[in-house]
Coordinates of C-alpha atoms in Angstrom, one line a residue:
K1 CA 2.3 -19.8 -7.6
V2 CA 5.7 -18.2 -7.1
T3 CA 7.2 -21.1 -8.9
V4 CA 5.1 -20.4 -12.0
V5 CA 6.1 -16.7 -11.9
L6 CA 9.8 -17.7 -11.6
F7 CA 9.3 -20.2 -14.5
V8 CA 7.9 -17.4 -16.7
I9 CA 10.9 -15.1 -15.9
A10 CA 13.5 -17.8 -16.2
L11 CA 12.2 -19.3 -19.5
G12 CA 10.9 -16.1 -21.2
V13 CA 14.1 -14.1 -20.7
F14 CA 15.7 -16.2 -23.5
Y15 CA 13.0 -15.1 -26.0
I16 CA 13.1 -11.3 -25.4
K17 CA 13.5 -9.1 -28.4
A18 CA 14.6 -5.6 -27.8
A19 CA 12.5 -4.3 -30.7
N20 CA 9.4 -5.2 -28.8
Y21 CA 10.2 -2.5 -26.2
S22 CA 10.0 0.3 -28.8
P23 CA 8.2 2.5 -27.9
F24 CA 8.7 1.7 -24.2
I25 CA 5.7 3.9 -23.4
P26 CA 3.3 3.9 -26.3
P27 CA 2.2 7.5 -27.3
A28 CA -1.2 8.6 -26.2
V29 CA -4.0 8.1 -28.8
T30 CA -7.6 9.4 -28.8
R31 CA -10.1 7.0 -27.5
P32 CA -12.9 5.9 -29.9
S33 CA -15.9 8.1 -29.5
G34 CA -18.2 5.1 -29.2
E35 CA -16.7 4.0 -25.9
G36 CA -18.7 6.7 -24.0
V37 CA -18.0 9.0 -21.0
L38 CA -18.6 6.3 -18.4
T39 CA -15.6 4.3 -19.4
T40 CA -13.4 7.4 -19.4
P41 CA -11.1 8.0 -16.4
L42 CA -12.6 10.6 -14.0
L43 CA -9.6 12.9 -14.4
Q44 CA -10.1 12.9 -18.2
V45 CA -13.8 13.7 -17.7
F46 CA -12.8 16.8 -15.8
T47 CA -10.1 17.9 -18.2
G48 CA -12.2 17.1 -21.3
S49 CA -9.6 14.8 -22.9
S50 CA -10.2 11.2 -23.8
T51 CA -7.0 9.3 -24.5
S52 CA -5.4 5.8 -24.1
F53 CA -1.8 4.8 -23.6
G54 CA 0.8 7.5 -22.9
V55 CA 2.0 8.3 -19.3
M56 CA -1.6 8.9 -18.2
G57 CA -2.5 5.5 -19.6
V58 CA 0.2 3.9 -17.4
I59 CA -1.3 5.6 -14.3
A60 CA -4.9 4.6 -15.3
A61 CA -3.7 1.0 -15.7
A62 CA -2.0 1.2 -12.3
S63 CA -5.3 2.3 -10.8
I64 CA -7.2 -0.6 -12.4
V65 CA -4.7 -3.3 -11.4
F66 CA -4.2 -1.9 -7.9
F67 CA -6.3 -4.9 -6.6
A68 CA -3.2 -7.0 -7.2
F69 CA -1.6 -5.4 -4.1
I70 CA -4.5 -5.7 -1.6
G71 CA -3.1 -9.0 -0.4
F72 CA -0.6 -7.1 1.7
D73 CA -3.5 -5.5 3.5
I74 CA -4.6 -9.0 4.6
V75 CA -1.4 -9.3 6.6
A76 CA -2.5 -6.4 8.8
T77 CA -5.9 -8.0 9.4
T78 CA -4.2 -11.0 11.1
A79 CA -2.6 -8.7 13.7
E80 CA -4.6 -10.4 16.5
E81 CA -3.1 -13.7 15.6
T82 CA 0.5 -12.4 15.5
R83 CA 2.9 -13.0 18.4
D84 CA 4.9 -9.9 18.0
P85 CA 3.0 -7.5 15.7
Q86 CA 5.3 -4.6 16.3
K87 CA 8.1 -6.4 14.5
S88 CA 6.4 -9.1 12.5
L89 CA 3.7 -7.0 10.7
P90 CA 6.1 -4.4 9.2
R91 CA 8.5 -7.1 8.1
G92 CA 5.8 -9.2 6.6
I93 CA 4.1 -6.4 4.7
I94 CA 7.1 -4.5 3.5
G95 CA 9.2 -7.6 2.8
S96 CA 6.5 -9.3 0.7
L97 CA 5.6 -6.0 -1.0
I98 CA 9.2 -5.6 -2.2
I99 CA 9.5 -9.2 -3.4
C100 CA 6.2 -9.2 -5.2
T101 CA 6.8 -5.8 -6.8
I102 CA 10.1 -7.0 -8.2
L103 CA 8.4 -10.2 -9.5
Y104 CA 5.5 -8.1 -11.1
V105 CA 8.0 -5.8 -12.9
A106 CA 10.2 -8.7 -14.0
V107 CA 7.2 -10.6 -15.4
S108 CA 5.9 -7.5 -17.3
L109 CA 9.3 -6.8 -18.8
V110 CA 9.7 -10.4 -19.9
V111 CA 6.2 -10.9 -21.4
T112 CA 6.2 -7.6 -23.3
G113 CA 9.7 -8.3 -24.5
M114 CA 8.6 -11.7 -25.8
L115 CA 5.6 -10.5 -27.7
K116 CA 4.6 -7.0 -28.9
Y117 CA 2.0 -5.6 -26.5
P118 CA -0.8 -5.2 -29.1
K119 CA -0.6 -8.9 -29.8
L120 CA -1.0 -9.9 -26.1
D121 CA -4.4 -11.1 -24.9
S122 CA -5.1 -9.0 -21.9
A123 CA -7.3 -11.8 -20.4
A124 CA -4.3 -14.2 -20.2
P125 CA -1.2 -12.4 -21.3
L126 CA 1.4 -14.8 -19.7
A127 CA 0.1 -17.9 -21.4
D128 CA -0.6 -16.0 -24.6
A129 CA 3.0 -14.8 -24.8
F130 CA 4.4 -18.3 -24.8
T131 CA 1.7 -19.5 -27.2
G132 CA 2.7 -16.7 -29.6
I133 CA 6.3 -18.0 -29.8
G134 CA 5.2 -21.6 -30.2
L135 CA 5.8 -22.9 -26.6
T136 CA 2.3 -24.3 -26.1
W137 CA 3.5 -26.7 -23.4
A138 CA 4.8 -23.8 -21.3
A139 CA 1.5 -22.0 -21.9
K140 CA -0.4 -25.0 -20.4
I141 CA 1.8 -25.1 -17.3
I142 CA 1.3 -21.3 -16.8
S143 CA -2.5 -21.6 -17.3
F144 CA -2.7 -24.3 -14.6
G145 CA -0.5 -22.2 -12.3
G146 CA -2.8 -19.3 -12.9
I147 CA -5.9 -21.2 -11.8
V148 CA -4.1 -22.4 -8.7
G149 CA -2.8 -18.9 -8.0
I150 CA -6.3 -17.3 -8.3
T151 CA -7.8 -19.9 -6.0
S152 CA -5.2 -19.4 -3.3
V153 CA -5.6 -15.6 -3.6
I154 CA -9.4 -15.8 -3.2
M155 CA -9.0 -18.0 -0.1
V156 CA -6.5 -15.6 1.5
L157 CA -8.7 -12.6 0.8
L158 CA -11.7 -14.4 2.2
M159 CA -9.8 -15.1 5.4
G160 CA -8.9 -11.4 5.7
Q161 CA -12.4 -10.3 5.1
T162 CA -13.9 -12.7 7.7
R163 CA -11.4 -11.2 10.3
V164 CA -12.7 -7.7 9.5
F165 CA -16.3 -8.8 9.8
F166 CA -15.4 -10.7 13.0
A167 CA -14.2 -7.5 14.6
M168 CA -17.2 -5.6 13.4
S169 CA -19.6 -8.3 14.7
R170 CA -17.9 -8.3 18.2
D171 CA -18.6 -4.5 18.3
G172 CA -22.2 -5.0 17.2
L173 CA -21.9 -3.2 13.8
I174 CA -23.3 -6.3 12.3
P175 CA -25.3 -9.1 14.1
V176 CA -23.3 -10.4 17.1
S177 CA -24.4 -13.9 16.3
L178 CA -22.1 -13.9 13.3
S179 CA -19.0 -13.7 15.5
K180 CA -19.7 -17.2 16.9
V181 CA -16.5 -19.2 16.8
H182 CA -16.4 -22.9 15.8
P183 CA -16.0 -25.1 18.9
K184 CA -13.5 -27.3 17.1
F185 CA -11.5 -25.2 14.7
G186 CA -11.7 -21.9 16.6
T187 CA -12.6 -19.9 13.4
P188 CA -15.6 -17.5 12.7
W189 CA -17.3 -20.1 10.6
R190 CA -20.7 -18.4 10.2
I191 CA -19.1 -15.3 8.8
Q192 CA -16.9 -17.5 6.5
I193 CA -20.0 -19.1 5.0
V194 CA -21.9 -15.8 4.5
C195 CA -18.8 -14.2 2.8
S196 CA -18.2 -17.2 0.6
L197 CA -21.9 -17.2 -0.6
V198 CA -21.8 -13.4 -1.3
V199 CA -18.5 -13.6 -3.2
A200 CA -19.8 -16.6 -5.2
I201 CA -23.0 -14.7 -6.2
L202 CA -21.0 -11.5 -7.2
A203 CA -18.5 -13.6 -9.2
G204 CA -21.3 -15.3 -11.0
F205 CA -23.3 -12.2 -12.1
I206 CA -20.8 -9.3 -12.3
P207 CA -18.1 -9.0 -15.0
L208 CA -14.6 -9.6 -13.7
K209 CA -13.4 -6.2 -15.0
A210 CA -16.1 -4.4 -13.1
L211 CA -15.3 -6.4 -9.9
S212 CA -11.6 -5.7 -10.1
E213 CA -12.2 -2.0 -10.6
L214 CA -14.6 -1.9 -7.6
V215 CA -12.1 -3.8 -5.5
S216 CA -9.4 -1.3 -6.4
V217 CA -11.5 1.8 -5.6
G218 CA -12.8 0.3 -2.4
T219 CA -9.3 -0.6 -1.2
L220 CA -7.9 2.8 -2.2
F221 CA -10.7 4.6 -0.3
A222 CA -10.1 2.3 2.8
F223 CA -6.4 3.3 2.7
I224 CA -7.4 7.0 2.6
V225 CA -9.7 6.5 5.7
V226 CA -7.0 4.6 7.6
S227 CA -4.4 7.3 6.7
I228 CA -6.6 10.1 7.9
G229 CA -7.5 8.0 11.0
V230 CA -3.8 7.8 11.9
I231 CA -3.5 11.6 11.9
I232 CA -6.7 12.1 13.9
L233 CA -6.0 9.4 16.5
R234 CA -2.5 10.7 17.2
R235 CA -4.0 14.0 18.3
T236 CA -7.2 12.8 20.0
R237 CA -6.0 9.5 21.5
P238 CA -2.3 9.8 22.3
D239 CA -2.8 7.5 25.2
L240 CA -3.7 4.4 23.1
K241 CA -1.3 1.5 23.2
R242 CA 0.2 1.1 19.8
S243 CA 1.8 -2.2 18.8
F244 CA 3.1 -0.5 15.7
K245 CA 3.6 3.2 15.3
T246 CA 3.5 4.7 11.8
P247 CA 6.7 6.9 11.4
G248 CA 6.7 10.4 9.9
V249 CA 3.2 11.4 10.9
P250 CA 1.6 13.5 9.5
V251 CA 3.8 13.5 6.3
V252 CA 3.5 9.8 5.5
P253 CA -0.3 9.6 5.9
I254 CA -0.8 12.8 3.9
L255 CA 1.4 11.4 1.1
S256 CA -0.6 8.2 1.3
V257 CA -3.9 10.1 0.9
L258 CA -2.7 12.0 -2.1
A259 CA -1.3 8.9 -3.8
C260 CA -4.6 7.0 -3.3
L261 CA -6.7 10.0 -4.5
W262 CA -4.5 10.3 -7.6
L263 CA -5.1 6.7 -8.5
I264 CA -8.9 7.0 -7.8
I265 CA -9.4 9.9 -10.1
N266 CA -7.7 7.8 -12.9
L267 CA -10.3 5.1 -12.6
P268 CA -13.3 5.0 -15.0
L269 CA -16.3 7.2 -14.2
E270 CA -18.7 4.3 -14.0
T271 CA -16.5 2.7 -11.4
I272 CA -16.6 5.8 -9.2
L273 CA -20.4 5.9 -9.6
R274 CA -20.8 2.3 -8.6
F275 CA -18.6 2.9 -5.6
I276 CA -20.7 5.9 -4.5
A277 CA -23.8 3.7 -4.8
W278 CA -22.1 1.0 -2.8
L279 CA -21.0 3.6 -0.2
I280 CA -24.6 4.8 0.1
V281 CA -25.8 1.3 0.9
G282 CA -23.1 1.1 3.6
F283 CA -24.2 4.4 5.1
I284 CA -27.8 3.1 5.2
I285 CA -26.8 0.0 7.0
Y286 CA -24.6 1.9 9.4
F287 CA -27.2 4.5 10.4
S288 CA -30.2 2.2 10.5
Y289 CA -28.5 -0.7 12.4
S290 CA -24.8 -0.5 13.2
R291 CA -24.8 2.8 15.1
K292 CA -27.6 1.8 17.4
H293 CA -26.0 -1.6 18.2
S294 CA -22.4 -0.7 18.4
R295 CA -20.9 -1.5 21.8
V296 CA -18.5 1.4 21.6
Q297 CA -21.5 3.8 21.0
Q298 CA -23.4 2.2 23.9
A299 CA -20.5 2.5 26.2
A300 CA -20.0 6.1 25.3
A301 CA -23.7 6.8 25.9
E302 CA -23.5 5.1 29.3
D303 CA -20.4 7.1 30.2
A304 CA -22.1 10.3 29.1
G305 CA -25.1 9.4 31.2
A306 CA -23.0 8.6 34.3
D307 CA -21.1 11.9 33.9
A308 CA -24.4 13.8 33.6
G309 CA -25.7 12.1 36.7
K310 CA -22.6 13.1 38.7
I311 CA -22.9 16.7 37.6
T312 CA -26.6 16.7 38.5
A313 CA -25.9 15.2 41.9
Q314 CA -23.2 17.7 42.6
G315 CA -25.3 20.6 41.5
V316 CA -28.3 19.8 43.9
K317 CA -28.6 22.1 46.8
T318 CA -30.2 20.5 49.9
G319 CA -31.2 21.8 53.3
P320 CA -30.5 20.1 56.6
S321 CA -33.7 18.2 56.6
D322 CA -33.0 16.8 53.1
Q323 CA -29.5 15.3 53.8
D324 CA -30.7 12.0 55.0
S325 CA -33.1 11.4 52.1
V326 CA -30.5 12.4 49.6
G327 CA -27.9 10.2 51.2
S328 CA -30.2 7.2 51.3

């Protein structure tokens, strides 16, 4: 996958035309009235404007393609399988983030320099850029690399998702039977099968654009929850052992929340509404099943009951004749 990306950069750089970069940021244009309010970014719905391109168009595009960065989150979900998470996780996440961001930017500059952006097919811009300049053999290599790349990404994301569900299952938030580990391979195979089936069904019946936008808003919201959780836990549970400690609290988490919120409000209104509906389904599952079966919740209830029992026992006043019966 990385080889194909480097191939695009190394070959495409020789076909860049400076004229294709003008204008570097296309001026904002009014969106066609037939597109409807549901496809308009949430921020534009509030402001009453409806435009494409421009600076706001760049931000809206960043919100939509944010799913391209969720692979870095998968590194964090493998913390339990890391020998030295305090050092390895920050290096893995930040290092890969820097490398991939540089590659993303380089590919974008090369492709838009090869072919004027209105001529690029948004469904397959890399291959289309090389087809547009007559290098069909290169386009075929890139298309093949794209298929391989997407397949590997899906496999990695499924691995990360199964680790999240594995932790939830051990806590009782979802059926504990799903956390059963394969006797030979040592992996949560039941969760893997369930996740794969659900993903296959969603991919078969929901448009790719809608899926990518849902993934982006879901991930952004998750980052907001985690950022707020860091601030709260620093105050409520300072005693927790932390393999990795986020620096600059609460400034860094607050900036993270604001950045994620800014990207969310630049997503289409229909995506926000779908996410709210999906969130409601999650709340129903949590309050109808997960909260009752959570081991953390049950342990807290038992501790509260034990404390109440101690208070009651200490508060009972007994006479001399009652001491033996109370003691027994």
